[in-house]
PDB file of C-alpha atoms in Angstrom:
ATOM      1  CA  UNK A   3      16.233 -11.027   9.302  1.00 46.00           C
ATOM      2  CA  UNK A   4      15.083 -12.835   6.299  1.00 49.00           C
ATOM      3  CA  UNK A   5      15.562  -9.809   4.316  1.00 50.00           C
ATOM      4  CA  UNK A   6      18.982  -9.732   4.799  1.00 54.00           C
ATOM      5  CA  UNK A   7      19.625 -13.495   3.166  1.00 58.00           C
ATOM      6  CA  UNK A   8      19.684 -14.239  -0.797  1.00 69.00           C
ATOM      7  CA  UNK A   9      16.776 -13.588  -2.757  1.00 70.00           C
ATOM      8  CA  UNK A  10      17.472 -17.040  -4.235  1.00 69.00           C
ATOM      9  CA  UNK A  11      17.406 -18.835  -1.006  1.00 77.00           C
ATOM     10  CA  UNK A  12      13.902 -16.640  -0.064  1.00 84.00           C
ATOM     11  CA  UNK A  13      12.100 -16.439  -2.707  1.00 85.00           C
ATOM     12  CA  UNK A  14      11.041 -20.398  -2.899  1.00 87.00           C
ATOM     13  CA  UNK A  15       9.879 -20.275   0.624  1.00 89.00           C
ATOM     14  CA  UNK A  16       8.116 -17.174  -0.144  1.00 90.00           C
ATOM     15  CA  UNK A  17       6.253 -19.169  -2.793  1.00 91.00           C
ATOM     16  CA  UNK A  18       5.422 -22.374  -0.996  1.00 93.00           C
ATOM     17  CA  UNK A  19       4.231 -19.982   1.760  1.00 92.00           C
ATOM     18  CA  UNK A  20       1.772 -17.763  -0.051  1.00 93.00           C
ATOM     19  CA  UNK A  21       0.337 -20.919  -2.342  1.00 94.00           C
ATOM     20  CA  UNK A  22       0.131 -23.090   1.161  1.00 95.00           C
ATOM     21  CA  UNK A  23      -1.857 -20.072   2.691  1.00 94.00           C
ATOM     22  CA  UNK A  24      -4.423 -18.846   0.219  1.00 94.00           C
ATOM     23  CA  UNK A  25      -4.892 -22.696  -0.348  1.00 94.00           C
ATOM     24  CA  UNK A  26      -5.732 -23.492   3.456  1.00 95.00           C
ATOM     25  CA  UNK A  27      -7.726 -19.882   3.535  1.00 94.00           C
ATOM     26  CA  UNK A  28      -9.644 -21.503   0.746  1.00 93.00           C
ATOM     27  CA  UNK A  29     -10.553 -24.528   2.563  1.00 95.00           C
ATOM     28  CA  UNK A  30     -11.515 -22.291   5.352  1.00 94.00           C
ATOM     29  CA  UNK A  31     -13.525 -20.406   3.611  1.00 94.00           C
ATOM     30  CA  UNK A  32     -16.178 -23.001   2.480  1.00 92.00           C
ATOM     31  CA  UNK A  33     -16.371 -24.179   5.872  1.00 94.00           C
ATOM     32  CA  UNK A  34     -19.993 -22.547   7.063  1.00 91.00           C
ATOM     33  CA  UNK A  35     -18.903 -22.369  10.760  1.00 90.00           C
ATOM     34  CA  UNK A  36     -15.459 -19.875   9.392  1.00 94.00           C
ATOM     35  CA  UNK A  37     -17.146 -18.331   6.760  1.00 94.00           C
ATOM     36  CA  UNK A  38     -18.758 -15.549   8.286  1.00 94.00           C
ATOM     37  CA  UNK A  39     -16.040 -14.778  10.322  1.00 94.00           C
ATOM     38  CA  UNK A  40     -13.517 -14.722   7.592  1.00 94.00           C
ATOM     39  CA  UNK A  41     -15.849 -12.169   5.830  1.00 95.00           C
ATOM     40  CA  UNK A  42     -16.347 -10.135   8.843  1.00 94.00           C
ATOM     41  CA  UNK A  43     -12.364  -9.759   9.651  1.00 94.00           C
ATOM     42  CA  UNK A  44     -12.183  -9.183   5.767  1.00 93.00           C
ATOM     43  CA  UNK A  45     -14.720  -6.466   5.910  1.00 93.00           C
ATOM     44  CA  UNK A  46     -12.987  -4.600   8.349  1.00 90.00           C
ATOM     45  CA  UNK A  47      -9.973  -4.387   6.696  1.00 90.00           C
ATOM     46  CA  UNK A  48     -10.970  -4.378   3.206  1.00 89.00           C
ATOM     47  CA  UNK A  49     -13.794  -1.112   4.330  1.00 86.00           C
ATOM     48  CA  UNK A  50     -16.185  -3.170   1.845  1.00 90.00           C
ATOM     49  CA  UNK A  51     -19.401  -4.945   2.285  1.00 93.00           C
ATOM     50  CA  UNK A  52     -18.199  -9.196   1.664  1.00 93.00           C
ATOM     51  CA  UNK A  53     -20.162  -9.025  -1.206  1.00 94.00           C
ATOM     52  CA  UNK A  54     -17.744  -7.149  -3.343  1.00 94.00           C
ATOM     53  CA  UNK A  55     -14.726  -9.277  -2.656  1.00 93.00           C
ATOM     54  CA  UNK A  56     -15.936 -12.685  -1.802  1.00 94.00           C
ATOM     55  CA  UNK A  57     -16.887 -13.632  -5.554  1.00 93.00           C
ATOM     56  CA  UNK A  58     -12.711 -13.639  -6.230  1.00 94.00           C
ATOM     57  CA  UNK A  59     -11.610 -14.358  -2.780  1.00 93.00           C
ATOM     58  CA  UNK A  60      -8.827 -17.178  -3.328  1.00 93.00           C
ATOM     59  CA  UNK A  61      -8.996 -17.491  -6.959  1.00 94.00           C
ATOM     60  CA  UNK A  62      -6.182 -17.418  -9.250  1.00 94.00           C
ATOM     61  CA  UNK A  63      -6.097 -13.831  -9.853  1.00 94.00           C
ATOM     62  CA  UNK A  64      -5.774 -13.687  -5.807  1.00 94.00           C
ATOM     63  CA  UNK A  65      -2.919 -15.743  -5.795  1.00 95.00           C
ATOM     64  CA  UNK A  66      -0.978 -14.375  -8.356  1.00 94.00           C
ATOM     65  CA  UNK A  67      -1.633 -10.894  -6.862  1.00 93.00           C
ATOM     66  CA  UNK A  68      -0.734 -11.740  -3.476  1.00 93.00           C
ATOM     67  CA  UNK A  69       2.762 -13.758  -4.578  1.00 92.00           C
ATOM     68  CA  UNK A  70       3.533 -10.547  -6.315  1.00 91.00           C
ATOM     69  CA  UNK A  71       3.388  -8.167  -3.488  1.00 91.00           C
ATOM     70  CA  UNK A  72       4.845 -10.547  -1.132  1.00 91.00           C
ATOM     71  CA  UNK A  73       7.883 -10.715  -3.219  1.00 90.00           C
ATOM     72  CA  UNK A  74       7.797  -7.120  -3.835  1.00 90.00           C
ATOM     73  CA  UNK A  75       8.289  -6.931  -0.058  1.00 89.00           C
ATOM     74  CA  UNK A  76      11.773  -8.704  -0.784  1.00 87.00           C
ATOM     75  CA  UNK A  77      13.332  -6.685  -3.125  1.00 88.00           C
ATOM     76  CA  UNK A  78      12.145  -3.144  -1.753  1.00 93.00           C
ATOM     77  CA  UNK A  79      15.104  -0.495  -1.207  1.00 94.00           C
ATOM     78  CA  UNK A  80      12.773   1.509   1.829  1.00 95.00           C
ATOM     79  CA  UNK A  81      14.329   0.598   4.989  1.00 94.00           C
ATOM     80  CA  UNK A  82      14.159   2.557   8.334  1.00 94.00           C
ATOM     81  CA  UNK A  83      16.911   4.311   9.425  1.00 95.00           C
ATOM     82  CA  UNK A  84      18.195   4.251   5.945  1.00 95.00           C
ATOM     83  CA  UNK A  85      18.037   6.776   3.123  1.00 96.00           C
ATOM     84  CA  UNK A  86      14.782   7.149   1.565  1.00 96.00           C
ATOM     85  CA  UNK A  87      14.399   6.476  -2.100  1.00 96.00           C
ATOM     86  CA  UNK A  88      14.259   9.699  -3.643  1.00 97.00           C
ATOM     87  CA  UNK A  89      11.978   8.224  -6.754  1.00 97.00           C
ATOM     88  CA  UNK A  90      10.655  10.096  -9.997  1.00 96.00           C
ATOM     89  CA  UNK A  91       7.460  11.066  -9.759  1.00 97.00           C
ATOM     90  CA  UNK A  92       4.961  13.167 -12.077  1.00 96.00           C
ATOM     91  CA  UNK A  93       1.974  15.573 -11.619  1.00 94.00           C
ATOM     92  CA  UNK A  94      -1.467  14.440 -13.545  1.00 92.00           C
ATOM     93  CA  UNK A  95      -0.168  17.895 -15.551  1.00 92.00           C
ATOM     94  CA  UNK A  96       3.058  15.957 -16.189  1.00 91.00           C
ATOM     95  CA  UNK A  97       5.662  17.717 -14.357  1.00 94.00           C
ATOM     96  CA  UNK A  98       8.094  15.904 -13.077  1.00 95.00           C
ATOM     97  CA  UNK A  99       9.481  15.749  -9.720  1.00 95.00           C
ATOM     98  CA  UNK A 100      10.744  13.259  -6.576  1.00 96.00           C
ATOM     99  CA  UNK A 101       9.632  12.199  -3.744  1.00 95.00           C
ATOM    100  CA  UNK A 102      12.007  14.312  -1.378  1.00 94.00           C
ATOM    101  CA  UNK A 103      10.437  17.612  -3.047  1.00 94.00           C
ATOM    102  CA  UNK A 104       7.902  17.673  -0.772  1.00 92.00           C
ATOM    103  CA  UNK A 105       9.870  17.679   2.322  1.00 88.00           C
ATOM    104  CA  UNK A 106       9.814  21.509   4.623  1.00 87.00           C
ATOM    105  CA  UNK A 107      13.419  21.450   6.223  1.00 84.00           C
ATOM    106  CA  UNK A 108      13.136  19.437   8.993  1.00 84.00           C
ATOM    107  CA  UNK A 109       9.388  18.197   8.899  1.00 83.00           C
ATOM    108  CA  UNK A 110       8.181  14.450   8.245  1.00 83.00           C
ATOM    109  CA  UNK A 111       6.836  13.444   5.147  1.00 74.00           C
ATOM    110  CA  UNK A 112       4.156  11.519   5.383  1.00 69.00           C
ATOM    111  CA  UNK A 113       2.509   9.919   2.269  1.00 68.00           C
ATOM    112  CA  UNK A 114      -1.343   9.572   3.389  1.00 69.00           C
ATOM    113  CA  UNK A 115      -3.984  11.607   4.024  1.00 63.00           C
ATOM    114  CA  UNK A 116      -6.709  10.905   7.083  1.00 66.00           C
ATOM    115  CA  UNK A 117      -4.350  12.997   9.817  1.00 83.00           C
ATOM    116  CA  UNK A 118      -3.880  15.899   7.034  1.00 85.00           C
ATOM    117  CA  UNK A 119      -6.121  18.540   9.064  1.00 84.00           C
ATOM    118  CA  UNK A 120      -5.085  17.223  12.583  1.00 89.00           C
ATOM    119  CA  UNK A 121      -0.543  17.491  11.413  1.00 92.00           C
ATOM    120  CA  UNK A 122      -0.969  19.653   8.429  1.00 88.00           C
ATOM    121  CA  UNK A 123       0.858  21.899  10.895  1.00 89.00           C
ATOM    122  CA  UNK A 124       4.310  20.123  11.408  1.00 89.00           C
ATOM    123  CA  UNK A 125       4.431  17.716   9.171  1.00 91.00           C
ATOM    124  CA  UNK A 126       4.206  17.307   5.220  1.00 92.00           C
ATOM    125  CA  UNK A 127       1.742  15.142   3.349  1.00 92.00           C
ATOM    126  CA  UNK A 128       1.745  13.122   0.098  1.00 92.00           C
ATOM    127  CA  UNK A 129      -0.260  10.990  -1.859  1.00 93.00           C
ATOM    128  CA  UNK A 130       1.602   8.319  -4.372  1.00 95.00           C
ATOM    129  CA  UNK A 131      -0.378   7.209  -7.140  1.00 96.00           C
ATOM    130  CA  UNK A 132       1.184   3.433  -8.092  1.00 96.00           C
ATOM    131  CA  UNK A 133      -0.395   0.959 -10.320  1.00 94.00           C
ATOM    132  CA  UNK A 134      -3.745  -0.512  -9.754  1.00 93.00           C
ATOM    133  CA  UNK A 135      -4.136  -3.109  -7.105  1.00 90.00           C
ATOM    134  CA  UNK A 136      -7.207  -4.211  -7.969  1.00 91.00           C
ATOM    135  CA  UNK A 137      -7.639  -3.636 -11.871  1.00 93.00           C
ATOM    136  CA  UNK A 138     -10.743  -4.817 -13.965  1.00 92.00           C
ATOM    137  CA  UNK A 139      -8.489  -7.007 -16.170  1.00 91.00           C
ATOM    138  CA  UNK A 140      -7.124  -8.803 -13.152  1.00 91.00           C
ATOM    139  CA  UNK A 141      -8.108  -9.159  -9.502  1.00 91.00           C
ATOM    140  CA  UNK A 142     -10.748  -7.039  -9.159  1.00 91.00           C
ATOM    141  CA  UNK A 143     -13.773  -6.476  -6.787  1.00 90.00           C
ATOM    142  CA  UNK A 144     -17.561  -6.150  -7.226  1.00 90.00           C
ATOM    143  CA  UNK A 145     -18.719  -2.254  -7.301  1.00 87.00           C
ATOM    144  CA  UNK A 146     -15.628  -0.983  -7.258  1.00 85.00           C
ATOM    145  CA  UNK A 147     -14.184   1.525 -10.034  1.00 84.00           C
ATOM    146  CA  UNK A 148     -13.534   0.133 -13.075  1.00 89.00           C
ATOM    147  CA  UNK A 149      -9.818   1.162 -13.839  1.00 91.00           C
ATOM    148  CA  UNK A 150      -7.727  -1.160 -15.969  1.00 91.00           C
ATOM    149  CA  UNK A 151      -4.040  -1.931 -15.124  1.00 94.00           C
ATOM    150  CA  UNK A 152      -2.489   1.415 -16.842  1.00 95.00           C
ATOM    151  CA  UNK A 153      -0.984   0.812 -19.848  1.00 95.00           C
ATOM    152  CA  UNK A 154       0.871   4.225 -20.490  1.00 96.00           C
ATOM    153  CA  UNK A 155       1.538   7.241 -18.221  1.00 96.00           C
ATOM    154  CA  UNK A 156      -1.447   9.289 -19.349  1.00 95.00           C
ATOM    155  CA  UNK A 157      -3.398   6.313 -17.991  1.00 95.00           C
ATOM    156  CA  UNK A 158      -2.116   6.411 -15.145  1.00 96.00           C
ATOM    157  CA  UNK A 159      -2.471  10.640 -14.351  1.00 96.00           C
ATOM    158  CA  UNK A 160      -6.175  10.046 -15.939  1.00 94.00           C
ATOM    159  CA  UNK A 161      -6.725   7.490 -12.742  1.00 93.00           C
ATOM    160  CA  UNK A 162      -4.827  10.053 -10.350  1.00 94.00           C
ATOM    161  CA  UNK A 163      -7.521  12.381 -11.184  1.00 93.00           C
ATOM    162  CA  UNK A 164     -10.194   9.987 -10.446  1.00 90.00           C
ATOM    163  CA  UNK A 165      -8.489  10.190  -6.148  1.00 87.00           C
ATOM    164  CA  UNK A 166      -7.843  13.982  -7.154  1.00 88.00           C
ATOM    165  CA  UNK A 167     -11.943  14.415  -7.609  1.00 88.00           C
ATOM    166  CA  UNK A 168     -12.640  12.825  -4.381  1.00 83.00           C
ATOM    167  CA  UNK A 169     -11.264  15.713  -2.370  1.00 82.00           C
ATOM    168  CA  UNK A 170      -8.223  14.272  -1.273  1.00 82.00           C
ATOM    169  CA  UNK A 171      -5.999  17.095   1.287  1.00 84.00           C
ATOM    170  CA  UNK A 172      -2.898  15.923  -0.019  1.00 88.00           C
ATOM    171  CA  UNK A 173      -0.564  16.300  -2.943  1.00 90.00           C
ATOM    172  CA  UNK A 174      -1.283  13.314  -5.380  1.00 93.00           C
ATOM    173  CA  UNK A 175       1.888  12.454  -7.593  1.00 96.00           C
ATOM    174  CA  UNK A 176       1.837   9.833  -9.879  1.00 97.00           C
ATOM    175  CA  UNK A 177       4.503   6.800  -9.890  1.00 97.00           C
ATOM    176  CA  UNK A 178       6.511   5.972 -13.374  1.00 96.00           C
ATOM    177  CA  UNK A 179       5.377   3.377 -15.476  1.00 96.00           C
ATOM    178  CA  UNK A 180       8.946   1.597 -14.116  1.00 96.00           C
ATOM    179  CA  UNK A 181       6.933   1.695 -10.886  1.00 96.00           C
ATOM    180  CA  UNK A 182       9.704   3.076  -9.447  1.00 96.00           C
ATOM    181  CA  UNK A 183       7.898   4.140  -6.015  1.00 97.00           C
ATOM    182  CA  UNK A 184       6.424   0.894  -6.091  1.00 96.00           C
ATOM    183  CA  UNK A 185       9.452  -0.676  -6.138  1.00 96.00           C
ATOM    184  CA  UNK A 186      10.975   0.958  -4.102  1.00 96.00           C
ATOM    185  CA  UNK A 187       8.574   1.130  -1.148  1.00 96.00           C
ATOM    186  CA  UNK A 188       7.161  -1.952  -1.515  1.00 95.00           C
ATOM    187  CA  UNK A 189       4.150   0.003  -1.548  1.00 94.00           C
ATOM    188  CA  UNK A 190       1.116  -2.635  -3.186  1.00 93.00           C
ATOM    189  CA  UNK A 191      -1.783  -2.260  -2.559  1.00 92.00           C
ATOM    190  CA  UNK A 192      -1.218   0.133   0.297  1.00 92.00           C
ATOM    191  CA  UNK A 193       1.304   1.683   2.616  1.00 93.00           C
ATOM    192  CA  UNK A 194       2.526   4.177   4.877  1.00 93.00           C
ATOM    193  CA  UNK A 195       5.866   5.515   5.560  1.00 95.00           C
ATOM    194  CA  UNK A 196       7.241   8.819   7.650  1.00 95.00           C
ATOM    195  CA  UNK A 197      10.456  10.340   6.100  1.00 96.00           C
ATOM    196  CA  UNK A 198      12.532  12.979   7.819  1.00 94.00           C
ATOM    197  CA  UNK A 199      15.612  14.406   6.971  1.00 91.00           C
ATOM    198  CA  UNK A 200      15.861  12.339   3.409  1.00 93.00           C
ATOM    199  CA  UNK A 201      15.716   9.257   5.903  1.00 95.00           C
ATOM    200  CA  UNK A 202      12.907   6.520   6.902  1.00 96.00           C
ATOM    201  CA  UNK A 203      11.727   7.078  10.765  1.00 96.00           C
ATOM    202  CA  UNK A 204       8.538   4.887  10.364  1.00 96.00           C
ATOM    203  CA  UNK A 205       7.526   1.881   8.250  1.00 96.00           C
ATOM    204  CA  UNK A 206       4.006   1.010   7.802  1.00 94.00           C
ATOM    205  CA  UNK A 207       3.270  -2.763   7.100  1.00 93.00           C
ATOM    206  CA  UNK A 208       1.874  -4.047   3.902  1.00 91.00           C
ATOM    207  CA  UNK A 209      -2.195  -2.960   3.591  1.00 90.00           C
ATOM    208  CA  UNK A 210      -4.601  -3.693   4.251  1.00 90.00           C
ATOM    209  CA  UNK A 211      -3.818  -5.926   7.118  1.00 91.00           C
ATOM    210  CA  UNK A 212      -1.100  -3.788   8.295  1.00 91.00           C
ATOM    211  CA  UNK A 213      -1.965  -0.167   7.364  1.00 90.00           C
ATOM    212  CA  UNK A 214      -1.987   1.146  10.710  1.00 89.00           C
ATOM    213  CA  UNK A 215      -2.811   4.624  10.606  1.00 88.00           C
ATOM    214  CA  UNK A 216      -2.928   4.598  14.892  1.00 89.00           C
ATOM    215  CA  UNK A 217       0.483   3.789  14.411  1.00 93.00           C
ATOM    216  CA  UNK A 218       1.069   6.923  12.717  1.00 92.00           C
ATOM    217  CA  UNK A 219      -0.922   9.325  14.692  1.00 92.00           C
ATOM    218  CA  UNK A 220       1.023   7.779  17.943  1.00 94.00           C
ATOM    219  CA  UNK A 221       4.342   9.058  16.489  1.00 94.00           C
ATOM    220  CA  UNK A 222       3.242  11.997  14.875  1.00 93.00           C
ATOM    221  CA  UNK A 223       1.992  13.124  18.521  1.00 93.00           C
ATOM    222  CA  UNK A 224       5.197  12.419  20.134  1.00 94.00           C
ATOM    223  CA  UNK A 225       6.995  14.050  18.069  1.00 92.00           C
ATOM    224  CA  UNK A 226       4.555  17.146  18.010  1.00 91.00           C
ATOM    225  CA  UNK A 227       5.106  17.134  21.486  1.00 91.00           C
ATOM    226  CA  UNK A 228       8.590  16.843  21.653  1.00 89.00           C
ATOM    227  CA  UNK A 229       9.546  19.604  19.122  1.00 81.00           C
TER     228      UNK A 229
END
């Protein structure tokens, strides 16, 4: 797997490849005949109406963004079968804690929230709060809530509190401003992961083209109905 060779011999074709695609997605995207049905496959992905993210779609900001989390996908630690990171974390009170805190004995942990009332119970939920993927001083979206890139940890908790407010099932910890979690998971803008027994069972793909949570209700199941 590519993962497995030198970050020095990846990382160039990493670049070449995410400045050759948001360039030919660009061209694309003026073409009339492609440019409804780019916003309509966007739009289901991105759960908002075109007009919020078309005014930014393959500018700079985009690009920059995108580069970042696909290297990010590199150098994360989160493998399945392996251990899983057990990070630093914080409460929006500002207790600390880790991620494997949360597990029950032999239950997964699962760090979303949309099967919460249908697994709540056998397996364990949790929310991590990591740094803003789409920040109003960077690449940011029409309508959306205006959150700067957190400068400090109290920054980040006040944001938490923000997803706290909107009735959210699960425990929401924050991430350290080393972005440890984020790091570690490879976890920008979005992802999902099943942990059991301090290791990785399940690996989501990078959101929001790959956040699959079918995927997750499928194993879930199965392993409902297996134990």
């Amino acid at each position: 797997m590519l993962s497995n060779l030198p970050r020095a011999v990846i990382q160039p074709f990493i670049v070449i490849r995410t400045v050759l695609t948001i360039g030919l997605i660009r061209i694309a995207s003026s073409l009339p005949f492609l440019q409804d049905m780019i916003k309509k496959y966007n739009e289901r992905h991105f759960l908002v109406p075109h007009e919020n993210f078309w005014p930014s779609w393959c500018s700079w900001d985009m690009l920059t963004t995108t580069l970042n989390i696909e290297l990010s996908e590199l150098k994360k630690t989160a493998r399945v079968g392996l251990a899983a990171p057990n990070c630093k974390l914080v409460s929006t009170e500002g207790q600390k804690c880790r991620v494997l805190d949360f597990m029950k004995g032999n239950r997964p942990l699962n760090d979303f929230t949309k099967v919460v009332q249908d697994f709540g119970d056998v397996a364990d939920f949790l929310v991590i709060y990591i740094r803003e993927a789409h920040p109003s001083d960077g690449w940011s979206w029409n309508n959306n809530v205006e959150i700067a890139q957190h400068k400090c940890l109290k920054e980040r908790c006040q944001a938490a509190e923000i997803l706290k407010s909107s009735g959210c099932p699960a425990p929401i910890m924050v991430d350290t401003m080393e972005d440890e979690a984020d790091k570690a998971y490879g976890a920008l803008p979005e992802r999902l992961f099943i942990v059991q027994q301090g290791k990785i069972v399940y690996e989501g793909g990078m959101g929001p083209y790959h956040y699959d949570l079918t995927e997750v209700r499928r194993w879930l199941e199965k392993w409902k109905n297996e134990n």
